[in-house]
PDB file of C-alpha atoms in Angstrom:
ATOM      1  CA  MET S  19     223.036  59.898 108.901  1.00 59.00           C
ATOM      2  CA  THR S  20     223.580  63.199 107.256  1.00 64.00           C
ATOM      3  CA  THR S  21     221.224  66.123 107.370  1.00 62.00           C
ATOM      4  CA  ARG S  22     220.550  66.003 103.812  1.00 59.00           C
ATOM      5  CA  ARG S  23     219.437  62.262 103.986  1.00 61.00           C
ATOM      6  CA  LYS S  24     217.058  63.003 107.035  1.00 55.00           C
ATOM      7  CA  VAL S  25     215.456  65.771 104.969  1.00 51.00           C
ATOM      8  CA  ILE S  26     215.011  63.390 102.003  1.00 55.00           C
ATOM      9  CA  ILE S  27     213.464  60.633 104.293  1.00 53.00           C
ATOM     10  CA  ALA S  28     211.212  63.219 105.894  1.00 50.00           C
ATOM     11  CA  ALA S  29     210.017  64.594 102.540  1.00 49.00           C
ATOM     12  CA  VAL S  30     209.505  61.072 101.132  1.00 52.00           C
ATOM     13  CA  THR S  31     207.540  60.146 104.460  1.00 53.00           C
ATOM     14  CA  PHE S  32     205.470  63.205 104.205  1.00 44.00           C
ATOM     15  CA  VAL S  33     204.512  62.476 100.436  1.00 47.00           C
ATOM     16  CA  VAL S  34     203.615  58.920 101.428  1.00 48.00           C
ATOM     17  CA  LEU S  35     201.484  59.978 104.292  1.00 40.00           C
ATOM     18  CA  LEU S  36     199.864  62.638 102.131  1.00 41.00           C
ATOM     19  CA  SER S  37     199.250  60.181  99.397  1.00 54.00           C
ATOM     20  CA  MET S  38     197.689  57.774 101.865  1.00 54.00           C
ATOM     21  CA  GLY S  39     195.462  60.612 103.285  1.00 52.00           C
ATOM     22  CA  LEU S  40     194.224  61.598  99.941  1.00 42.00           C
ATOM     23  CA  THR S  41     193.503  58.015  98.902  1.00 60.00           C
ATOM     24  CA  TYR S  42     191.404  57.539 102.078  1.00 51.00           C
ATOM     25  CA  PHE S  43     189.572  60.845 101.574  1.00 48.00           C
ATOM     26  CA  PHE S  44     188.615  60.077  97.940  1.00 56.00           C
ATOM     27  CA  ALA S  45     187.950  56.325  98.651  1.00 62.00           C
ATOM     28  CA  VAL S  46     185.984  56.911 101.888  1.00 57.00           C
ATOM     29  CA  ILE S  47     185.375  60.322 103.311  1.00 55.00           C
ATOM     30  CA  PHE S  48     184.405  61.980  99.922  1.00 48.00           C
ATOM     31  CA  PRO S  49     181.759  59.286  98.815  1.00 56.00           C
ATOM     32  CA  GLN S  50     180.427  59.365 102.308  1.00 55.00           C
ATOM     33  CA  LYS S  51     179.868  63.240 102.169  1.00 58.00           C
ATOM     34  CA  ARG S  52     178.484  63.095  98.806  1.00 60.00           C
ATOM     35  CA  GLU S  53     176.043  60.444  99.892  1.00 62.00           C
ATOM     36  CA  GLU S  54     175.176  62.459 102.853  1.00 62.00           C
ATOM     37  CA  GLU S  55     174.509  65.551 100.649  1.00 70.00           C
ATOM     38  CA  GLN S  56     172.351  63.616  98.334  1.00 70.00           C
ATOM     39  CA  PHE S  57     170.330  62.321 101.282  1.00 54.00           C
ATOM     40  CA  LEU S  58     169.780  65.784 102.733  1.00 69.00           C
ATOM     41  CA  LYS S  59     168.706  67.007  99.382  1.00 75.00           C
ATOM     42  CA  ALA S  60     166.202  64.244  98.917  1.00 73.00           C
ATOM     43  CA  VAL S  61     164.961  64.936 102.542  1.00 75.00           C
ATOM     44  CA  GLN S  62     164.668  68.590 101.665  1.00 84.00           C
ATOM     45  CA  LYS S  63     162.878  67.872  98.374  1.00 90.00           C
ATOM     46  CA  TYR S  64     160.325  65.618 100.376  1.00 91.00           C
ATOM     47  CA  TYR S  65     159.772  68.206 103.035  1.00 91.00           C
ATOM     48  CA  ASP S  66     159.169  70.814 100.203  1.00 92.00           C
ATOM     49  CA  GLU S  67     156.750  68.627  98.297  1.00 93.00           C
ATOM     50  CA  LYS S  68     154.905  68.026 101.493  1.00 94.00           C
ATOM     51  CA  ILE S  69     154.486  71.718 102.375  1.00 95.00           C
ATOM     52  CA  ALA S  70     153.365  72.356  98.681  1.00 95.00           C
ATOM     53  CA  LEU S  71     150.641  69.753  99.106  1.00 94.00           C
ATOM     54  CA  TYR S  72     149.622  71.251 102.330  1.00 96.00           C
ATOM     55  CA  GLU S  73     149.199  74.631 100.930  1.00 96.00           C
ATOM     56  CA  ALA S  74     147.180  73.198  98.050  1.00 96.00           C
ATOM     57  CA  GLU S  75     144.808  71.251 100.460  1.00 95.00           C
ATOM     58  CA  ASN S  76     144.304  74.283 102.592  1.00 97.00           C
ATOM     59  CA  GLU S  77     142.909  76.113  99.536  1.00 96.00           C
ATOM     60  CA  LYS S  78     140.190  73.339  99.143  1.00 96.00           C
ATOM     61  CA  TYR S  79     138.750  73.473 102.378  1.00 97.00           C
ATOM     62  CA  GLU S  80     136.815  76.169 104.327  1.00 96.00           C
ATOM     63  CA  ASP S  81     137.596  76.767 107.967  1.00 96.00           C
ATOM     64  CA  TYR S  82     136.588  73.874 110.180  1.00 97.00           C
ATOM     65  CA  GLU S  83     135.341  71.717 107.264  1.00 97.00           C
ATOM     66  CA  VAL S  84     138.137  69.190 107.948  1.00 98.00           C
ATOM     67  CA  ASP S  85     137.213  66.950 110.774  1.00 98.00           C
ATOM     68  CA  VAL S  86     140.721  65.989 111.897  1.00 98.00           C
ATOM     69  CA  ALA S  87     144.297  66.650 110.989  1.00 98.00           C
ATOM     70  CA  PHE S  88     147.164  64.454 112.284  1.00 98.00           C
ATOM     71  CA  LEU S  89     150.457  66.191 112.679  1.00 98.00           C
ATOM     72  CA  GLY S  90     153.708  64.441 113.342  1.00 97.00           C
ATOM     73  CA  ASP S  91     156.519  62.555 112.107  1.00 97.00           C
ATOM     74  CA  SER S  92     156.976  59.175 110.126  1.00 95.00           C
ATOM     75  CA  LEU S  93     154.396  57.459 112.330  1.00 97.00           C
ATOM     76  CA  THR S  94     151.863  59.973 111.271  1.00 98.00           C
ATOM     77  CA  ASP S  95     153.221  60.068 107.534  1.00 96.00           C
ATOM     78  CA  GLY S  96     152.838  56.473 107.260  1.00 96.00           C
ATOM     79  CA  TYR S  97     149.299  56.368 108.741  1.00 97.00           C
ATOM     80  CA  ASP S  98     146.677  55.563 106.098  1.00 97.00           C
ATOM     81  CA  LEU S  99     143.921  57.864 107.385  1.00 98.00           C
ATOM     82  CA  GLU S 100     141.376  56.950 104.768  1.00 96.00           C
ATOM     83  CA  LYS S 101     141.554  53.372 105.687  1.00 97.00           C
ATOM     84  CA  TYR S 102     141.157  53.885 109.399  1.00 97.00           C
ATOM     85  CA  TYR S 103     139.065  56.771 109.593  1.00 98.00           C
ATOM     86  CA  PRO S 104     136.692  56.612 106.645  1.00 97.00           C
ATOM     87  CA  GLN S 105     133.770  58.328 108.672  1.00 97.00           C
ATOM     88  CA  TYR S 106     135.762  61.500 108.925  1.00 98.00           C
ATOM     89  CA  LEU S 107     137.512  64.053 106.623  1.00 98.00           C
ATOM     90  CA  ALA S 108     140.894  63.465 107.761  1.00 98.00           C
ATOM     91  CA  LEU S 109     143.982  64.938 106.530  1.00 98.00           C
ATOM     92  CA  ASN S 110     147.639  63.809 107.133  1.00 98.00           C
ATOM     93  CA  ARG S 111     150.028  66.323 108.119  1.00 98.00           C
ATOM     94  CA  GLY S 112     153.186  64.204 108.984  1.00 97.00           C
ATOM     95  CA  ILE S 113     156.456  64.484 107.599  1.00 96.00           C
ATOM     96  CA  GLY S 114     159.004  61.512 108.299  1.00 94.00           C
ATOM     97  CA  GLY S 115     161.945  62.541 110.146  1.00 93.00           C
ATOM     98  CA  ASP S 116     160.455  65.726 111.793  1.00 95.00           C
ATOM     99  CA  THR S 117     161.053  66.974 115.238  1.00 97.00           C
ATOM    100  CA  THR S 118     159.279  69.169 117.677  1.00 98.00           C
ATOM    101  CA  PHE S 119     161.335  72.136 116.064  1.00 97.00           C
ATOM    102  CA  GLY S 120     160.394  71.205 112.611  1.00 96.00           C
ATOM    103  CA  LEU S 121     156.743  70.925 113.496  1.00 97.00           C
ATOM    104  CA  GLU S 122     156.730  74.312 115.316  1.00 98.00           C
ATOM    105  CA  LYS S 123     158.238  76.055 112.197  1.00 97.00           C
ATOM    106  CA  ARG S 124     155.358  74.596 109.862  1.00 97.00           C
ATOM    107  CA  LEU S 125     152.396  75.045 112.007  1.00 98.00           C
ATOM    108  CA  LYS S 126     151.009  77.733 109.955  1.00 98.00           C
ATOM    109  CA  VAL S 127     150.597  75.749 106.802  1.00 98.00           C
ATOM    110  CA  SER S 128     150.094  72.526 108.511  1.00 98.00           C
ATOM    111  CA  VAL S 129     147.278  73.609 110.855  1.00 98.00           C
ATOM    112  CA  TYR S 130     146.663  77.210 111.402  1.00 98.00           C
ATOM    113  CA  ASP S 131     145.741  77.847 107.889  1.00 98.00           C
ATOM    114  CA  LEU S 132     143.646  74.671 107.627  1.00 97.00           C
ATOM    115  CA  LYS S 133     141.786  75.163 110.852  1.00 98.00           C
ATOM    116  CA  PRO S 134     140.379  71.661 111.455  1.00 98.00           C
ATOM    117  CA  LYS S 135     137.791  70.671 114.134  1.00 98.00           C
ATOM    118  CA  VAL S 136     140.513  68.561 115.787  1.00 98.00           C
ATOM    119  CA  ALA S 137     144.316  68.467 115.505  1.00 98.00           C
ATOM    120  CA  VAL S 138     146.005  65.291 116.755  1.00 98.00           C
ATOM    121  CA  ILE S 139     149.677  65.733 117.642  1.00 98.00           C
ATOM    122  CA  LEU S 140     152.236  62.966 117.785  1.00 98.00           C
ATOM    123  CA  ILE S 141     155.830  64.361 117.921  1.00 98.00           C
ATOM    124  CA  GLY S 142     159.149  63.938 119.693  1.00 97.00           C
ATOM    125  CA  ALA S 143     160.457  60.479 118.819  1.00 96.00           C
ATOM    126  CA  ASN S 144     163.146  61.986 116.710  1.00 95.00           C
ATOM    127  CA  ASN S 145     164.454  64.316 119.464  1.00 96.00           C
ATOM    128  CA  PHE S 146     163.770  62.712 122.842  1.00 94.00           C
ATOM    129  CA  ASP S 147     166.508  64.684 124.726  1.00 94.00           C
ATOM    130  CA  ASN S 148     165.402  68.156 123.728  1.00 97.00           C
ATOM    131  CA  MET S 149     161.666  67.692 122.698  1.00 97.00           C
ATOM    132  CA  PHE S 150     160.726  69.913 125.717  1.00 97.00           C
ATOM    133  CA  ASP S 151     162.852  72.811 124.764  1.00 98.00           C
ATOM    134  CA  ASN S 152     159.907  73.958 122.523  1.00 98.00           C
ATOM    135  CA  TYR S 153     157.069  71.512 123.026  1.00 98.00           C
ATOM    136  CA  GLU S 154     154.965  74.098 125.035  1.00 98.00           C
ATOM    137  CA  ASN S 155     155.707  76.647 122.475  1.00 98.00           C
ATOM    138  CA  ILE S 156     153.740  74.220 120.075  1.00 98.00           C
ATOM    139  CA  LEU S 157     150.870  74.014 122.514  1.00 98.00           C
ATOM    140  CA  LYS S 158     150.753  77.941 123.233  1.00 97.00           C
ATOM    141  CA  GLY S 159     150.747  78.404 119.373  1.00 98.00           C
ATOM    142  CA  LEU S 160     147.852  76.158 118.928  1.00 98.00           C
ATOM    143  CA  LYS S 161     145.849  77.885 121.706  1.00 97.00           C
ATOM    144  CA  GLU S 162     146.470  81.425 120.450  1.00 97.00           C
ATOM    145  CA  ASN S 163     146.142  80.807 116.654  1.00 98.00           C
ATOM    146  CA  ILE S 164     143.394  78.238 116.462  1.00 98.00           C
ATOM    147  CA  PRO S 165     141.548  78.466 119.808  1.00 97.00           C
ATOM    148  CA  GLU S 166     138.393  76.793 118.423  1.00 97.00           C
ATOM    149  CA  THR S 167     140.176  73.665 117.241  1.00 98.00           C
ATOM    150  CA  LYS S 168     140.141  70.911 119.759  1.00 98.00           C
ATOM    151  CA  ILE S 169     143.552  69.348 120.559  1.00 98.00           C
ATOM    152  CA  MET S 170     144.651  65.783 121.152  1.00 98.00           C
ATOM    153  CA  LEU S 171     148.223  65.123 122.343  1.00 98.00           C
ATOM    154  CA  LEU S 172     149.269  61.410 121.858  1.00 98.00           C
ATOM    155  CA  SER S 173     151.989  59.853 123.895  1.00 98.00           C
ATOM    156  CA  LEU S 174     155.229  58.691 122.301  1.00 98.00           C
ATOM    157  CA  THR S 175     155.018  54.801 121.448  1.00 97.00           C
ATOM    158  CA  SER S 176     156.982  51.868 122.999  1.00 96.00           C
ATOM    159  CA  MET S 177     159.837  50.593 120.860  1.00 95.00           C
ATOM    160  CA  SER S 178     162.277  47.616 120.390  1.00 96.00           C
ATOM    161  CA  ARG S 179     165.624  46.789 118.796  1.00 93.00           C
ATOM    162  CA  GLU S 180     167.872  49.759 118.357  1.00 91.00           C
ATOM    163  CA  TRP S 181     165.221  51.900 119.335  1.00 88.00           C
ATOM    164  CA  GLY S 182     164.414  50.077 122.555  1.00 91.00           C
ATOM    165  CA  LYS S 183     167.009  51.748 124.491  1.00 92.00           C
ATOM    166  CA  ASN S 184     164.635  54.889 124.309  1.00 93.00           C
ATOM    167  CA  ASN S 185     161.778  53.323 126.149  1.00 94.00           C
ATOM    168  CA  GLN S 186     162.472  54.503 129.406  1.00 94.00           C
ATOM    169  CA  LYS S 187     163.004  57.966 128.144  1.00 95.00           C
ATOM    170  CA  ALA S 188     159.878  57.735 126.026  1.00 96.00           C
ATOM    171  CA  ALA S 189     157.706  56.798 129.222  1.00 96.00           C
ATOM    172  CA  TYR S 190     159.264  59.606 131.128  1.00 96.00           C
ATOM    173  CA  ASN S 191     158.388  62.050 128.465  1.00 98.00           C
ATOM    174  CA  ASN S 192     154.972  60.685 128.107  1.00 98.00           C
ATOM    175  CA  VAL S 193     154.316  61.840 131.852  1.00 98.00           C
ATOM    176  CA  LYS S 194     155.253  65.389 130.887  1.00 98.00           C
ATOM    177  CA  ILE S 195     153.060  65.253 127.746  1.00 98.00           C
ATOM    178  CA  LYS S 196     150.112  64.048 129.819  1.00 98.00           C
ATOM    179  CA  LEU S 197     150.881  67.080 132.312  1.00 98.00           C
ATOM    180  CA  PHE S 198     150.939  69.463 129.543  1.00 98.00           C
ATOM    181  CA  ALA S 199     147.509  68.204 128.221  1.00 98.00           C
ATOM    182  CA  GLU S 200     145.981  68.799 131.589  1.00 98.00           C
ATOM    183  CA  LYS S 201     147.532  72.258 131.828  1.00 97.00           C
ATOM    184  CA  TYR S 202     146.164  73.332 128.488  1.00 97.00           C
ATOM    185  CA  GLY S 203     142.826  71.425 128.666  1.00 97.00           C
ATOM    186  CA  TYR S 204     143.796  69.153 125.812  1.00 98.00           C
ATOM    187  CA  GLU S 205     142.888  65.545 125.247  1.00 98.00           C
ATOM    188  CA  PHE S 206     145.521  62.980 126.013  1.00 98.00           C
ATOM    189  CA  VAL S 207     145.673  59.429 124.480  1.00 98.00           C
ATOM    190  CA  ASP S 208     148.391  56.848 125.537  1.00 98.00           C
ATOM    191  CA  LEU S 209     149.819  54.861 122.933  1.00 98.00           C
ATOM    192  CA  TYR S 210     152.692  53.484 124.943  1.00 97.00           C
ATOM    193  CA  ALA S 211     150.981  50.835 127.017  1.00 97.00           C
ATOM    194  CA  PRO S 212     148.574  49.446 124.442  1.00 97.00           C
ATOM    195  CA  LEU S 213     151.625  48.550 122.014  1.00 97.00           C
ATOM    196  CA  PHE S 214     153.700  47.494 124.957  1.00 96.00           C
ATOM    197  CA  ASN S 215     154.765  43.776 125.906  1.00 96.00           C
ATOM    198  CA  ILE S 216     155.159  43.531 129.512  1.00 93.00           C
ATOM    199  CA  GLU S 217     157.033  40.313 129.366  1.00 94.00           C
ATOM    200  CA  THR S 218     159.796  41.732 127.015  1.00 94.00           C
ATOM    201  CA  GLY S 219     159.805  45.222 128.111  1.00 94.00           C
ATOM    202  CA  GLU S 220     159.548  46.548 124.435  1.00 96.00           C
ATOM    203  CA  ILE S 221     156.824  46.845 121.957  1.00 97.00           C
ATOM    204  CA  CYS S 222     154.936  43.752 120.727  1.00 96.00           C
ATOM    205  CA  GLU S 223     157.029  42.491 117.877  1.00 96.00           C
ATOM    206  CA  GLU S 224     153.767  41.902 115.767  1.00 97.00           C
ATOM    207  CA  TYR S 225     153.182  45.850 116.107  1.00 98.00           C
ATOM    208  CA  THR S 226     156.619  46.983 114.637  1.00 97.00           C
ATOM    209  CA  THR S 227     158.331  46.769 111.284  1.00 96.00           C
ATOM    210  CA  ASP S 228     161.762  47.800 112.672  1.00 94.00           C
ATOM    211  CA  GLY S 229     161.471  48.569 116.404  1.00 95.00           C
ATOM    212  CA  GLY S 230     160.331  52.097 115.842  1.00 95.00           C
ATOM    213  CA  HIS S 231     157.776  52.052 113.059  1.00 96.00           C
ATOM    214  CA  LEU S 232     154.229  50.176 112.967  1.00 97.00           C
ATOM    215  CA  THR S 233     152.912  47.534 111.177  1.00 98.00           C
ATOM    216  CA  ALA S 234     149.175  47.231 109.902  1.00 97.00           C
ATOM    217  CA  ALA S 235     148.411  45.512 113.201  1.00 98.00           C
ATOM    218  CA  GLY S 236     150.336  48.367 115.137  1.00 98.00           C
ATOM    219  CA  TYR S 237     148.102  50.935 113.357  1.00 98.00           C
ATOM    220  CA  ASP S 238     145.145  48.951 114.372  1.00 98.00           C
ATOM    221  CA  VAL S 239     146.011  49.257 117.927  1.00 98.00           C
ATOM    222  CA  PHE S 240     146.952  53.126 117.474  1.00 98.00           C
ATOM    223  CA  THR S 241     143.433  53.589 115.796  1.00 98.00           C
ATOM    224  CA  ASN S 242     141.679  51.739 118.501  1.00 98.00           C
ATOM    225  CA  ALA S 243     143.223  53.893 121.071  1.00 98.00           C
ATOM    226  CA  VAL S 244     142.478  57.242 119.203  1.00 98.00           C
ATOM    227  CA  THR S 245     138.787  56.661 118.020  1.00 98.00           C
ATOM    228  CA  PRO S 246     137.086  56.888 121.284  1.00 98.00           C
ATOM    229  CA  ALA S 247     138.754  60.215 122.009  1.00 98.00           C
ATOM    230  CA  LEU S 248     137.976  61.519 118.541  1.00 98.00           C
ATOM    231  CA  LYS S 249     134.333  60.438 118.833  1.00 98.00           C
ATOM    232  CA  LYS S 250     134.310  62.363 122.164  1.00 97.00           C
ATOM    233  CA  LEU S 251     135.894  65.543 120.563  1.00 98.00           C
ATOM    234  CA  LEU S 252     133.652  65.521 117.353  1.00 97.00           C
ATOM    235  CA  GLY S 253     130.552  64.378 119.026  1.00 96.00           C
ATOM    236  CA  ARG S 254     130.002  61.509 116.556  1.00 94.00           C
TER     237      ARG S 254
END
């Protein structure tokens, strides 16, 4: 085979491979990236709307007028506080998808500026592996900035399906959460055990929609676990 023919074959092969690569990029990679970008924009928009809502609510209430503020991720975000706590002035400061790092960044608007009588914290399910890189920072911030607010730390919940693989990690992390509660003199409430099915080793199916989030029955259990501790902290 002549050198010229080899060059032509190599050039044609390069063009074909380049064409295939571009086709794959525009058919698969590019749409995925656009979809991911659109999703991230939607998440940021939702986050910004939540922060704006919190800022507006903070203006409505005097210091320590609000009985309880619940802070956390989607488990908190989806919690119908008016339904479950009609006896209290309760505000929801949960944002779906949030992590310990996201919560730490928004503590000022979420709770410092509000100054509720009680703040309930449930966070870490979206960053099991590194939640303790800054978890104690959150607790220190609460102690320093709102020392008169009583704090309740909630354990991570038990899970199932694709989330179920995190149960052992969640149980381990819950021990550390409880130890932090004892260290700072905060109330601790276990949500893991009340939702857990000892026979399956996972959350009871009737308590979850997808293995990680809660049904109405799951929130009933959640509320039954939290209410006695709230009564203790609020004195009513």
